[in-house]
Amino acid sequence: MTPEEVVFAFVEAINSRRVDRISELMTHDHVFIESDGEEVAGRERMRDAWAAYFKMVPDYRIQVTETLTRDNTVVLLGTATGTISHEGNLDLENRWSVPAAWRVVVEGEGVAVWQLYVDLDPVRQILERLGEV
């Protein structure tokens, strides 16, 4: 697979919330880098993190509107959306949508780095209102 094919398979796995497939597409030394620079390293740690995230935001989706590729690095531009689950409900007041960008480094047929660039304030505001921060 080309780097773009790997990245779009990863996005599809995220959008379908298939944690096993997400994990399969990560390298063993995979690194997730949050917008604030916080890093989580390791396939198994990120597998657990994705599973937990999908419990909190069960309808999380990435919509890609533009792709830029150089060698094994792919940059995605688009939107991230989701609804924070509260007491098992997905209320409209807990829905968010933000412009986002991702820098993805592919090694072989796996995602080695998934770096997110997004304004997390809308999500933090919902979590604060719900008393979950």
Coordinates of C-alpha atoms in Angstrom, one line a residue, residues 20-127:
D20 CA -8.7 -4.0 16.2
R21 CA -8.2 -2.6 12.7
I22 CA -6.8 0.6 14.1
S23 CA -4.3 -1.4 16.1
E24 CA -3.4 -3.6 13.1
L25 CA -2.5 -0.5 11.1
M26 CA -0.2 0.9 13.8
T27 CA 3.5 0.2 14.0
H28 CA 4.6 -1.5 17.3
D29 CA 6.4 1.8 18.3
H30 CA 3.5 4.0 17.2
V31 CA 3.3 7.5 18.7
F32 CA 0.2 9.6 19.1
I33 CA 0.9 13.3 19.6
E34 CA -2.0 15.4 20.9
S35 CA -2.4 19.1 20.0
D36 CA -0.8 20.2 23.2
G37 CA 2.3 18.1 22.5
E38 CA 1.5 15.3 24.9
E39 CA 2.7 11.9 23.5
V40 CA 1.4 8.4 24.0
A41 CA 3.8 5.7 22.7
G42 CA 3.1 2.1 21.9
R43 CA 0.5 0.2 19.9
E44 CA -1.1 -1.4 23.0
R45 CA -1.4 1.8 24.9
M46 CA -3.0 3.5 21.9
R47 CA -5.3 0.6 21.3
D48 CA -6.6 1.0 24.9
A49 CA -6.8 4.8 24.4
W50 CA -8.9 4.5 21.2
A51 CA -11.3 2.1 22.9
A52 CA -11.7 4.5 25.9
Y53 CA -12.1 7.4 23.5
F54 CA -14.9 5.7 21.6
K55 CA -16.7 5.1 24.8
M56 CA -16.6 8.8 25.6
V57 CA -17.3 9.9 22.0
P58 CA -19.0 7.0 20.3
D59 CA -19.8 8.9 17.1
Y60 CA -16.4 10.4 16.5
R61 CA -15.6 11.0 12.8
I62 CA -12.9 12.5 10.7
Q63 CA -13.8 14.2 7.4
V64 CA -10.9 14.8 5.2
T65 CA -11.2 17.6 2.6
E66 CA -7.5 17.9 1.5
T67 CA -4.5 15.6 1.5
L68 CA -0.8 16.6 1.0
T69 CA 1.8 13.9 0.7
R70 CA 5.6 14.0 0.7
D71 CA 7.5 10.7 0.7
N72 CA 6.1 8.8 3.7
T73 CA 4.4 11.8 5.4
V74 CA 0.8 12.6 4.8
V75 CA -1.0 15.7 6.0
L76 CA -4.8 15.6 6.2
L77 CA -6.9 18.7 6.5
G78 CA -10.6 18.5 7.4
T79 CA -13.0 18.3 10.3
A80 CA -13.3 16.2 13.5
T81 CA -16.8 15.8 14.9
G82 CA -18.4 13.9 17.7
T83 CA -20.7 13.9 20.7
I84 CA -19.6 13.5 24.3
S85 CA -21.6 10.6 25.8
H86 CA -23.2 11.6 29.1
E87 CA -25.0 8.9 31.1
G88 CA -25.3 6.9 27.9
N89 CA -27.0 9.7 25.9
L90 CA -25.7 11.5 22.9
D91 CA -27.4 14.9 23.4
L92 CA -27.1 17.5 20.7
E93 CA -25.8 20.0 23.3
N94 CA -22.8 17.8 23.7
R95 CA -21.9 17.7 20.0
W96 CA -18.9 19.4 18.7
S97 CA -17.2 20.0 15.3
V98 CA -13.8 21.6 14.8
P99 CA -11.4 22.2 11.9
A100 CA -8.5 19.8 12.3
A101 CA -5.3 18.7 10.7
W102 CA -3.3 15.5 11.1
R103 CA 0.4 14.8 10.3
V104 CA 0.8 11.1 9.7
V105 CA 4.2 9.3 9.2
V106 CA 3.9 5.9 7.6
E107 CA 6.5 3.2 8.0
G108 CA 6.0 0.2 5.6
E109 CA 2.3 -0.4 5.8
G110 CA 1.8 1.0 9.3
V111 CA 1.1 4.4 10.9
A112 CA 4.2 5.3 13.0
V113 CA 3.1 8.8 14.0
W114 CA -0.4 10.2 14.2
Q115 CA -0.2 13.9 15.2
L116 CA -3.3 15.9 15.8
Y117 CA -3.7 19.7 15.4
V118 CA -7.0 20.9 16.7
D119 CA -8.5 23.4 19.0
L120 CA -9.8 21.3 21.9
D121 CA -11.6 24.2 23.7
P122 CA -15.1 23.2 22.5
V123 CA -14.6 19.6 23.8
R124 CA -13.1 20.9 27.1
Q125 CA -16.1 23.3 27.5
I126 CA -18.5 20.5 27.2
L127 CA -16.6 18.3 29.6

